[in-house]
Tab-separated table of C-alpha atoms and ligand atoms in Angstrom:
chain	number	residue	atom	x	y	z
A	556	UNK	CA	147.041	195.028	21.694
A	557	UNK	CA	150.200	194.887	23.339
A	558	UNK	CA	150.116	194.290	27.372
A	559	UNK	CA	152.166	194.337	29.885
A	560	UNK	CA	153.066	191.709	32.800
A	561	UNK	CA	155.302	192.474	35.474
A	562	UNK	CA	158.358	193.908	34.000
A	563	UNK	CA	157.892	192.428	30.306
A	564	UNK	CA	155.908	193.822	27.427
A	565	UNK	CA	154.005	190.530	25.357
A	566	UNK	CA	152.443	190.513	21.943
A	567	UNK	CA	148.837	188.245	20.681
A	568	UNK	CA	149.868	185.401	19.243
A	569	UNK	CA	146.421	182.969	19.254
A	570	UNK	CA	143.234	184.426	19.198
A	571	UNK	CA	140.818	182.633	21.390
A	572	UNK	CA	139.047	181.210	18.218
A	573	UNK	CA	142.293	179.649	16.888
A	574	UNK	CA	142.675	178.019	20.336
A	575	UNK	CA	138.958	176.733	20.853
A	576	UNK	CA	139.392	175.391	16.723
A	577	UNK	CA	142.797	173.558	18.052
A	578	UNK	CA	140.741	171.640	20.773
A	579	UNK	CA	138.270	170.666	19.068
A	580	UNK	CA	140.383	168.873	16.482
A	581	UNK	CA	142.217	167.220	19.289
A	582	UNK	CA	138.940	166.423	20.982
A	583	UNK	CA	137.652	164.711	17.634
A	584	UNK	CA	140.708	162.860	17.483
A	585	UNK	CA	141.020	161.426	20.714
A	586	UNK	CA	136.586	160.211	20.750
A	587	UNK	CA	138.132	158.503	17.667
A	588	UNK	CA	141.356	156.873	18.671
A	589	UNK	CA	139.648	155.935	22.406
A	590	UNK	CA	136.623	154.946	21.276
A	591	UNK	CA	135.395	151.574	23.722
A	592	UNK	CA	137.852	152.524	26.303
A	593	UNK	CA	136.964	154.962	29.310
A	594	UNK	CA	139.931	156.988	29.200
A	595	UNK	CA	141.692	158.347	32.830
A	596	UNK	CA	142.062	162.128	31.744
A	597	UNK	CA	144.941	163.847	33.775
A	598	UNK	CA	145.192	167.277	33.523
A	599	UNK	CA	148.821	168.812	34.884
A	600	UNK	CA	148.435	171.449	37.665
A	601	UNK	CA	148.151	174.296	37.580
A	602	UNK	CA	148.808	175.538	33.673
A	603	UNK	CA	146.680	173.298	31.653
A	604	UNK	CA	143.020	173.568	33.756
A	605	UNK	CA	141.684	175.846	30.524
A	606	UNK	CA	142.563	173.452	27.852
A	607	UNK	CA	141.539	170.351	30.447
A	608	UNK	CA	138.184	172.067	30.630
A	609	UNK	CA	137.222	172.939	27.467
A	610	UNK	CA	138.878	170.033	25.716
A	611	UNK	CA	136.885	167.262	28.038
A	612	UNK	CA	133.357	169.377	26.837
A	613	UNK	CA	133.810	167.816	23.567
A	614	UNK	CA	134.915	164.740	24.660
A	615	UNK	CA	131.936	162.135	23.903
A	616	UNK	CA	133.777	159.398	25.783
A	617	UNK	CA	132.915	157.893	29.501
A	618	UNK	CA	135.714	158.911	31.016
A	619	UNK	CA	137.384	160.158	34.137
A	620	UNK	CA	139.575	162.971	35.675
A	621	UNK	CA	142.056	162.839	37.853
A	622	UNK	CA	144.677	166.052	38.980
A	623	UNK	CA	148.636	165.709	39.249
A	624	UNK	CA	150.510	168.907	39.655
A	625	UNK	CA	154.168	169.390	38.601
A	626	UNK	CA	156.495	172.716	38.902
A	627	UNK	CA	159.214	173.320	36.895
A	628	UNK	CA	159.704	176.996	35.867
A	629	UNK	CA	161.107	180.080	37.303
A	630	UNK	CA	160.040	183.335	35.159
A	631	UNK	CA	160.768	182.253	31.811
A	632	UNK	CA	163.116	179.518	32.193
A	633	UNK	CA	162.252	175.917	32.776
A	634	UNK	CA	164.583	174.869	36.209
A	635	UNK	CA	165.289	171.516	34.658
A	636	UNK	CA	163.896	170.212	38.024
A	637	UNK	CA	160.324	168.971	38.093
A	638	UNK	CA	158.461	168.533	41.068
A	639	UNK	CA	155.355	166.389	41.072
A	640	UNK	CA	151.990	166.409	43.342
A	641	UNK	CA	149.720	164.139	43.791
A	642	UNK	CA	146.412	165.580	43.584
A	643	UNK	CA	144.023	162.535	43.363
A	644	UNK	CA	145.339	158.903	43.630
A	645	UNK	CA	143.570	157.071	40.952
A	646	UNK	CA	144.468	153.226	40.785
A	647	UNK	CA	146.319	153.476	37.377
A	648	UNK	CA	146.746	149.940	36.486
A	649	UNK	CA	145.017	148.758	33.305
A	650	UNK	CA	144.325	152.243	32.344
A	651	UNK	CA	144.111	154.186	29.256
A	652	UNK	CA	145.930	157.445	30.530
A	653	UNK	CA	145.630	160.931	28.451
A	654	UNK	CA	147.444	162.923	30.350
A	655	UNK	CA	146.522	166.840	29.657
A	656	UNK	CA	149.614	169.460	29.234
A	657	UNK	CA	149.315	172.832	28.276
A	658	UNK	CA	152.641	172.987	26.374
A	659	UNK	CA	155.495	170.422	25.718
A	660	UNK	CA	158.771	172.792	25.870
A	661	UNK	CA	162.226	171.232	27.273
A	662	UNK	CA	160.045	167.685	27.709
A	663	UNK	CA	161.642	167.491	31.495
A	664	UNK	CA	157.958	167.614	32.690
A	665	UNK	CA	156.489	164.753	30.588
A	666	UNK	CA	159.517	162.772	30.528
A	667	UNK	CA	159.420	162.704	34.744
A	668	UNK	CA	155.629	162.091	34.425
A	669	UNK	CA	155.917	159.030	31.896
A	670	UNK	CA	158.419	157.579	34.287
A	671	UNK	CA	155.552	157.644	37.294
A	672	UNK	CA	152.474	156.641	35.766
A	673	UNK	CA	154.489	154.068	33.935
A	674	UNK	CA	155.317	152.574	37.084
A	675	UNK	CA	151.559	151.603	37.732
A	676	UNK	CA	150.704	149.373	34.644
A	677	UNK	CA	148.463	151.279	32.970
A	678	UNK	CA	146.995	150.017	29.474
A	679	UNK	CA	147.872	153.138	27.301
A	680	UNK	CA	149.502	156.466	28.138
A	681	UNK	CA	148.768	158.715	25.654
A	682	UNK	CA	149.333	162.855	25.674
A	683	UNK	CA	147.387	165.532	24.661
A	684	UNK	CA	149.289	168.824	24.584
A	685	UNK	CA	147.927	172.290	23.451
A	686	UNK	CA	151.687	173.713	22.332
A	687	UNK	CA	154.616	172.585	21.462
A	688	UNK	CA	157.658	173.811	21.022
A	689	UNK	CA	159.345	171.212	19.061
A	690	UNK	CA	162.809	173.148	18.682
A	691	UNK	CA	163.131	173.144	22.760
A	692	UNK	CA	162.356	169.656	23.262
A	693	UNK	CA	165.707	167.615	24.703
A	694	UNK	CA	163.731	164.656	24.229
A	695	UNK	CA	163.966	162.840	20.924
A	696	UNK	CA	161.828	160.251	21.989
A	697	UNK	CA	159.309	162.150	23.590
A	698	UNK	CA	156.022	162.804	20.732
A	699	UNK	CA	152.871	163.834	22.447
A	700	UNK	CA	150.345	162.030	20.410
A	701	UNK	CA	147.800	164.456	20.028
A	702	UNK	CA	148.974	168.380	19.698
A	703	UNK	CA	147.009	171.622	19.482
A	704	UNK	CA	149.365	173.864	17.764
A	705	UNK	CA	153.457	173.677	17.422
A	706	UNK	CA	154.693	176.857	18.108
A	707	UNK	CA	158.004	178.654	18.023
A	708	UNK	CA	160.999	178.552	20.685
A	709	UNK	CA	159.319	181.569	22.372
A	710	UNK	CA	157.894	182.522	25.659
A	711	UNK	CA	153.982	182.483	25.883
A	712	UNK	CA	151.014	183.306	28.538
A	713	UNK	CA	147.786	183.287	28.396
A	714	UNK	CA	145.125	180.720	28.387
A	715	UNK	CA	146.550	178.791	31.362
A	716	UNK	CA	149.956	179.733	30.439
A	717	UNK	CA	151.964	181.960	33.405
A	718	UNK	CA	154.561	184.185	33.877
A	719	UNK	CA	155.767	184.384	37.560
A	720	UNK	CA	151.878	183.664	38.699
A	721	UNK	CA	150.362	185.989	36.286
A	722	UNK	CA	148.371	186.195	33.033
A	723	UNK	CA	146.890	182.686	32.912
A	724	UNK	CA	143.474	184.475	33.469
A	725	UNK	CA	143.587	185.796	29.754
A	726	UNK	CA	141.606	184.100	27.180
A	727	UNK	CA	144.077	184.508	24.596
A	728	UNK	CA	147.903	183.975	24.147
A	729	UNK	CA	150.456	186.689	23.598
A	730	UNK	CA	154.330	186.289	23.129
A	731	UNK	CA	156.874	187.839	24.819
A	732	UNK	CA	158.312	190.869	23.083
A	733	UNK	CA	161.781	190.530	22.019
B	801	LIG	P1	158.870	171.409	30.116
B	801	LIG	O1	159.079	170.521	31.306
B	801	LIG	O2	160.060	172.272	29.846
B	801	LIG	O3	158.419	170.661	28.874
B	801	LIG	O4	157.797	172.479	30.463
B	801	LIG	C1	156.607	172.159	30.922
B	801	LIG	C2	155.945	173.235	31.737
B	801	LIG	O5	156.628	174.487	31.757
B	801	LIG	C3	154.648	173.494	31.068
B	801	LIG	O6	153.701	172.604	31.578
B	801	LIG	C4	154.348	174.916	31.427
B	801	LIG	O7	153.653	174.950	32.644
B	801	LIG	C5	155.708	175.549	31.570
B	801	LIG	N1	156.051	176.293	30.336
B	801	LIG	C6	156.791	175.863	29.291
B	801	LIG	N2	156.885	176.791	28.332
B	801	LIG	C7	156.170	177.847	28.775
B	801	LIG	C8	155.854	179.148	28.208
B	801	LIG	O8	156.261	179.545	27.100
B	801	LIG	N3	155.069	179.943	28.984
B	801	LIG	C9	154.591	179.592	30.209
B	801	LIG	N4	154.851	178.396	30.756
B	801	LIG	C10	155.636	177.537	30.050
B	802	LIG	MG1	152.299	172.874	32.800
């Protein structure tokens, strides 16, 4: 069903299913690649706290978490800009890193983030993404290593996903109606 949030109209585009099937193939591949390490998981503030969550249940790993926030859209634009917050202040050297995005659009967010976390010698810095939208990505370079779902150049919400504040609370993800 079609819904509404703020002033634009947005269509289903993953069922909740096809999302939860997504994770746990990422999930299965990440116990596999990690294996005999104890992975740093860093989910990005505040979009990707679903997908942090329910990925890390099938996780079979000893592992930790640690928060960073970043901020980088206005409405349905990314700004270019990213801001980042530190949330917790792990000591990152010698580290396997996953840091935990909901979706990979321009890359100005991961790019920024690579560049910090780098700075701290960590062992590994791999990234586990839910989306992607590999036609918006300015980043050649830039290949999250494991990836729920590529999607089209489209605005989504749901799931995590926002648009001005709202609609992360749904359990699905819709597409904005062109
Ligand atoms: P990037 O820096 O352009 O790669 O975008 C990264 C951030 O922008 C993501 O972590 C999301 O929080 C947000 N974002 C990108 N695309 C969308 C979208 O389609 N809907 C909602 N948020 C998005
Ligand atoms: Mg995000």
């Amino acid at each position: 069903m079609q819904i509404q949030i703020h002033d634009k109209q947005f269509v289903p585009f993953l069922s909740a299913a096809k999302i939860q099937a997504a994770i746990q193939v990422v999930a299965q591949q990440i116990n596999h690649d990690l294996a005999g390490t104890i992975p740093l998981f860093m989910p990005v503030l505040n979009g990707s706290v679903f997908f942090a969550t329910d990925l890390l249940r099938h996780i079979n790993l000893p592992c930790e978490i640690a928060f960073i926030k970043t901020r980088s859209y206005h409405g349905t634009n990314s700004t270019g800009t990213v801001e980042v917050t530190w949330v917790d202040k792990p000591n990152l050297a010698g580290r396997t890193i996953v840091i935990v995005e909901d979706i990979i659009d321009t890359g100005h967010t991961l790019t920024k983030l690579l560049a910090l976390l780098s700075e701290q010698n960590p062992a590994a810095i791999k990234i586990a993404c839910l989306l992607e939208k590999p036609e918006a990505n300015c980043y050649p370079n830039l290949k999250p290593d494991y990836v729920g779902m590529q999607i089209p150049n489209k605005f989504v919400v749901g799931y995590g996903l926002d648009y001005n504040g709202h609609g992360r609370n749904l359990p699905e993800i819709y597409q904005l109606k062109e």
